[in-house]
Amino acid sequence: MSVRQSLPRLLPRRRTALRALFTVTVTAFTGGTLAHVATTRPDGPAPRRAAGAGAEAAEAAEAAKATPRAGGGREGAPFDEMYRGRHIRGGPAAGAAGFEVRIDGRPLHLMRRAGGGYLTPVDHYQSYPTPLAAARAAVDELGTARLALGGGHHGVRP
């Protein structure tokens, strides 16, 4: 048997093997994604918990440090507080509908959802009930990083 005759016989087998491999890969990733969706609560993922009783006490102490000076996180109420060493200030936007939030003086863009919650660019997969909750979650996600200075609206460049 010559090489020319064996090549056409191998191509359908190679193509079949590659299609099968692709199908298995797509099925595995789709199954993983669906499993994640099925186990996620409707109001977002389960809260992260640090290991150990000491960590829970530390989280409780951190939460106690967050003392709002006004508003208390109610819908539409202005607030000004220190949370995990960051200064969070928010209130109704001047001259426009919406809410303006700043973390350490840098703007945090809030997006209002149709369901009444708020999203941030820091964690745009989870909705938060109030602007204060969204700002606190952004601080938690940012860690030691800072927000960009030009945190204005989409497409606007300084």
PDB file of C-alpha atoms in Angstrom, residues 18-155:
ATOM      1  CA  LEU A  18     -11.005  15.892  16.542  1.00  0.00           C
ATOM      2  CA  ARG A  19     -14.774  16.350  16.402  1.00  0.00           C
ATOM      3  CA  ALA A  20     -15.212  13.931  19.277  1.00  0.00           C
ATOM      4  CA  LEU A  21     -12.571  15.752  21.334  1.00  0.00           C
ATOM      5  CA  PHE A  22     -14.244  19.100  20.624  1.00  0.00           C
ATOM      6  CA  THR A  23     -17.659  17.708  21.588  1.00  0.00           C
ATOM      7  CA  VAL A  24     -16.343  16.312  24.865  1.00  0.00           C
ATOM      8  CA  THR A  25     -14.667  19.634  25.712  1.00  0.00           C
ATOM      9  CA  VAL A  26     -17.774  21.704  24.975  1.00  0.00           C
ATOM     10  CA  THR A  27     -19.962  19.298  26.939  1.00  0.00           C
ATOM     11  CA  ALA A  28     -17.629  19.396  29.955  1.00  0.00           C
ATOM     12  CA  PHE A  29     -17.463  23.196  30.092  1.00  0.00           C
ATOM     13  CA  THR A  30     -21.215  23.548  29.537  1.00  0.00           C
ATOM     14  CA  GLY A  31     -21.877  21.077  32.342  1.00  0.00           C
ATOM     15  CA  GLY A  32     -19.537  22.966  34.660  1.00  0.00           C
ATOM     16  CA  THR A  33     -21.227  26.264  33.889  1.00  0.00           C
ATOM     17  CA  LEU A  34     -24.700  24.843  34.383  1.00  0.00           C
ATOM     18  CA  ALA A  35     -23.645  23.273  37.689  1.00  0.00           C
ATOM     19  CA  HIS A  36     -22.405  26.685  38.857  1.00  0.00           C
ATOM     20  CA  VAL A  37     -25.667  28.348  37.815  1.00  0.00           C
ATOM     21  CA  ALA A  38     -27.737  25.653  39.523  1.00  0.00           C
ATOM     22  CA  THR A  39     -25.864  25.981  42.829  1.00  0.00           C
ATOM     23  CA  THR A  40     -25.785  29.803  42.949  1.00  0.00           C
ATOM     24  CA  ARG A  41     -28.447  31.507  45.049  1.00  0.00           C
ATOM     25  CA  PRO A  42     -30.792  33.925  43.210  1.00  0.00           C
ATOM     26  CA  ASP A  43     -29.522  36.892  45.257  1.00  0.00           C
ATOM     27  CA  GLY A  44     -25.858  36.150  44.440  1.00  0.00           C
ATOM     28  CA  PRO A  45     -23.173  33.760  45.564  1.00  0.00           C
ATOM     29  CA  ALA A  46     -22.961  32.663  49.169  1.00  0.00           C
ATOM     30  CA  PRO A  47     -20.983  35.084  51.345  1.00  0.00           C
ATOM     31  CA  ARG A  48     -17.323  34.281  51.743  1.00  0.00           C
ATOM     32  CA  ARG A  49     -16.317  33.113  55.172  1.00  0.00           C
ATOM     33  CA  ALA A  50     -12.837  33.004  56.598  1.00  0.00           C
ATOM     34  CA  ALA A  51     -11.799  29.865  58.428  1.00  0.00           C
ATOM     35  CA  GLY A  52     -11.812  29.763  62.233  1.00  0.00           C
ATOM     36  CA  ALA A  53     -13.713  31.422  65.039  1.00  0.00           C
ATOM     37  CA  GLY A  54     -11.040  34.124  65.358  1.00  0.00           C
ATOM     38  CA  ALA A  55     -11.647  35.211  61.788  1.00  0.00           C
ATOM     39  CA  GLU A  56     -15.370  35.585  62.466  1.00  0.00           C
ATOM     40  CA  ALA A  57     -14.622  37.791  65.457  1.00  0.00           C
ATOM     41  CA  ALA A  58     -12.284  39.891  63.303  1.00  0.00           C
ATOM     42  CA  GLU A  59     -15.001  40.303  60.652  1.00  0.00           C
ATOM     43  CA  ALA A  60     -17.484  41.362  63.327  1.00  0.00           C
ATOM     44  CA  ALA A  61     -14.998  43.942  64.611  1.00  0.00           C
ATOM     45  CA  GLU A  62     -14.481  45.264  61.067  1.00  0.00           C
ATOM     46  CA  ALA A  63     -18.237  45.568  60.580  1.00  0.00           C
ATOM     47  CA  ALA A  64     -18.517  47.449  63.865  1.00  0.00           C
ATOM     48  CA  LYS A  65     -15.869  49.928  62.671  1.00  0.00           C
ATOM     49  CA  ALA A  66     -18.098  50.889  59.753  1.00  0.00           C
ATOM     50  CA  THR A  67     -20.119  53.576  61.458  1.00  0.00           C
ATOM     51  CA  PRO A  68     -22.269  55.588  59.071  1.00  0.00           C
ATOM     52  CA  ARG A  69     -22.576  59.240  60.014  1.00  0.00           C
ATOM     53  CA  ALA A  70     -25.833  59.694  58.147  1.00  0.00           C
ATOM     54  CA  GLY A  71     -28.352  57.693  56.197  1.00  0.00           C
ATOM     55  CA  GLY A  72     -27.608  54.257  57.594  1.00  0.00           C
ATOM     56  CA  GLY A  73     -27.535  52.792  54.080  1.00  0.00           C
ATOM     57  CA  ARG A  74     -31.224  53.395  53.382  1.00  0.00           C
ATOM     58  CA  GLU A  75     -32.258  53.699  49.769  1.00  0.00           C
ATOM     59  CA  GLY A  76     -31.380  57.188  48.486  1.00  0.00           C
ATOM     60  CA  ALA A  77     -30.028  58.463  51.829  1.00  0.00           C
ATOM     61  CA  PRO A  78     -26.596  60.127  51.790  1.00  0.00           C
ATOM     62  CA  PHE A  79     -23.811  58.462  53.730  1.00  0.00           C
ATOM     63  CA  ASP A  80     -20.263  59.257  54.828  1.00  0.00           C
ATOM     64  CA  GLU A  81     -18.292  56.555  56.614  1.00  0.00           C
ATOM     65  CA  MET A  82     -14.991  54.782  57.109  1.00  0.00           C
ATOM     66  CA  TYR A  83     -15.125  51.114  56.073  1.00  0.00           C
ATOM     67  CA  ARG A  84     -12.059  48.868  56.347  1.00  0.00           C
ATOM     68  CA  GLY A  85      -9.795  51.898  56.328  1.00  0.00           C
ATOM     69  CA  ARG A  86     -11.465  53.489  53.274  1.00  0.00           C
ATOM     70  CA  HIS A  87     -13.508  56.675  53.241  1.00  0.00           C
ATOM     71  CA  ILE A  88     -16.842  56.053  51.511  1.00  0.00           C
ATOM     72  CA  ARG A  89     -19.075  59.009  50.698  1.00  0.00           C
ATOM     73  CA  GLY A  90     -22.277  58.965  48.681  1.00  0.00           C
ATOM     74  CA  GLY A  91     -25.392  60.927  47.959  1.00  0.00           C
ATOM     75  CA  PRO A  92     -27.790  61.882  45.197  1.00  0.00           C
ATOM     76  CA  ALA A  93     -25.962  63.060  42.063  1.00  0.00           C
ATOM     77  CA  ALA A  94     -25.979  66.802  41.555  1.00  0.00           C
ATOM     78  CA  GLY A  95     -28.111  67.890  38.617  1.00  0.00           C
ATOM     79  CA  ALA A  96     -28.891  64.352  37.429  1.00  0.00           C
ATOM     80  CA  ALA A  97     -30.911  61.350  38.398  1.00  0.00           C
ATOM     81  CA  GLY A  98     -28.851  58.709  40.119  1.00  0.00           C
ATOM     82  CA  PHE A  99     -26.444  58.337  42.960  1.00  0.00           C
ATOM     83  CA  GLU A 100     -22.829  59.466  43.259  1.00  0.00           C
ATOM     84  CA  VAL A 101     -20.404  57.385  45.334  1.00  0.00           C
ATOM     85  CA  ARG A 102     -16.751  58.081  46.059  1.00  0.00           C
ATOM     86  CA  ILE A 103     -14.178  55.803  47.665  1.00  0.00           C
ATOM     87  CA  ASP A 104     -11.190  57.734  49.006  1.00  0.00           C
ATOM     88  CA  GLY A 105     -12.288  60.672  46.834  1.00  0.00           C
ATOM     89  CA  ARG A 106     -12.327  58.629  43.620  1.00  0.00           C
ATOM     90  CA  PRO A 107     -15.637  58.090  41.799  1.00  0.00           C
ATOM     91  CA  LEU A 108     -17.291  54.675  41.820  1.00  0.00           C
ATOM     92  CA  HIS A 109     -19.709  54.352  38.917  1.00  0.00           C
ATOM     93  CA  LEU A 110     -23.042  52.852  40.003  1.00  0.00           C
ATOM     94  CA  MET A 111     -25.497  51.321  37.578  1.00  0.00           C
ATOM     95  CA  ARG A 112     -29.141  50.982  38.543  1.00  0.00           C
ATOM     96  CA  ARG A 113     -30.752  47.636  37.703  1.00  0.00           C
ATOM     97  CA  ALA A 114     -34.354  47.243  36.602  1.00  0.00           C
ATOM     98  CA  GLY A 115     -35.022  45.157  39.720  1.00  0.00           C
ATOM     99  CA  GLY A 116     -34.009  48.032  41.977  1.00  0.00           C
ATOM    100  CA  GLY A 117     -30.481  46.919  42.881  1.00  0.00           C
ATOM    101  CA  TYR A 118     -27.136  48.488  42.060  1.00  0.00           C
ATOM    102  CA  LEU A 119     -24.120  47.205  40.134  1.00  0.00           C
ATOM    103  CA  THR A 120     -20.533  48.445  40.147  1.00  0.00           C
ATOM    104  CA  PRO A 121     -17.784  47.957  37.570  1.00  0.00           C
ATOM    105  CA  VAL A 122     -15.684  46.366  40.311  1.00  0.00           C
ATOM    106  CA  ASP A 123     -18.079  43.414  40.644  1.00  0.00           C
ATOM    107  CA  HIS A 124     -20.654  43.650  37.879  1.00  0.00           C
ATOM    108  CA  TYR A 125     -21.963  40.115  38.356  1.00  0.00           C
ATOM    109  CA  GLN A 126     -23.721  40.769  41.662  1.00  0.00           C
ATOM    110  CA  SER A 127     -26.497  43.174  42.522  1.00  0.00           C
ATOM    111  CA  TYR A 128     -26.626  45.081  45.815  1.00  0.00           C
ATOM    112  CA  PRO A 129     -29.764  46.508  47.475  1.00  0.00           C
ATOM    113  CA  THR A 130     -28.361  49.977  48.300  1.00  0.00           C
ATOM    114  CA  PRO A 131     -25.530  52.190  47.067  1.00  0.00           C
ATOM    115  CA  LEU A 132     -23.832  51.793  50.468  1.00  0.00           C
ATOM    116  CA  ALA A 133     -23.865  47.994  50.169  1.00  0.00           C
ATOM    117  CA  ALA A 134     -22.442  48.275  46.636  1.00  0.00           C
ATOM    118  CA  ALA A 135     -19.672  50.605  47.848  1.00  0.00           C
ATOM    119  CA  ARG A 136     -18.773  48.296  50.741  1.00  0.00           C
ATOM    120  CA  ALA A 137     -18.647  45.306  48.382  1.00  0.00           C
ATOM    121  CA  ALA A 138     -16.393  47.295  46.032  1.00  0.00           C
ATOM    122  CA  VAL A 139     -14.043  48.056  48.936  1.00  0.00           C
ATOM    123  CA  ASP A 140     -14.007  44.358  49.849  1.00  0.00           C
ATOM    124  CA  GLU A 141     -13.158  43.396  46.244  1.00  0.00           C
ATOM    125  CA  LEU A 142     -10.557  46.121  45.761  1.00  0.00           C
ATOM    126  CA  GLY A 143      -8.521  45.141  48.791  1.00  0.00           C
ATOM    127  CA  THR A 144      -5.508  47.473  48.796  1.00  0.00           C
ATOM    128  CA  ALA A 145      -5.973  48.609  45.176  1.00  0.00           C
ATOM    129  CA  ARG A 146      -7.374  52.044  44.377  1.00  0.00           C
ATOM    130  CA  LEU A 147     -10.060  53.059  41.924  1.00  0.00           C
ATOM    131  CA  ALA A 148      -8.994  54.743  38.698  1.00  0.00           C
ATOM    132  CA  LEU A 149      -9.252  58.535  38.708  1.00  0.00           C
ATOM    133  CA  GLY A 150     -11.368  58.732  35.542  1.00  0.00           C
ATOM    134  CA  GLY A 151     -14.191  56.547  36.796  1.00  0.00           C
ATOM    135  CA  GLY A 152     -16.810  58.533  34.902  1.00  0.00           C
ATOM    136  CA  HIS A 153     -19.348  57.183  32.451  1.00  0.00           C
ATOM    137  CA  HIS A 154     -18.846  54.664  29.667  1.00  0.00           C
ATOM    138  CA  GLY A 155     -16.925  56.042  26.709  1.00  0.00           C
TER     139      GLY A 155
END
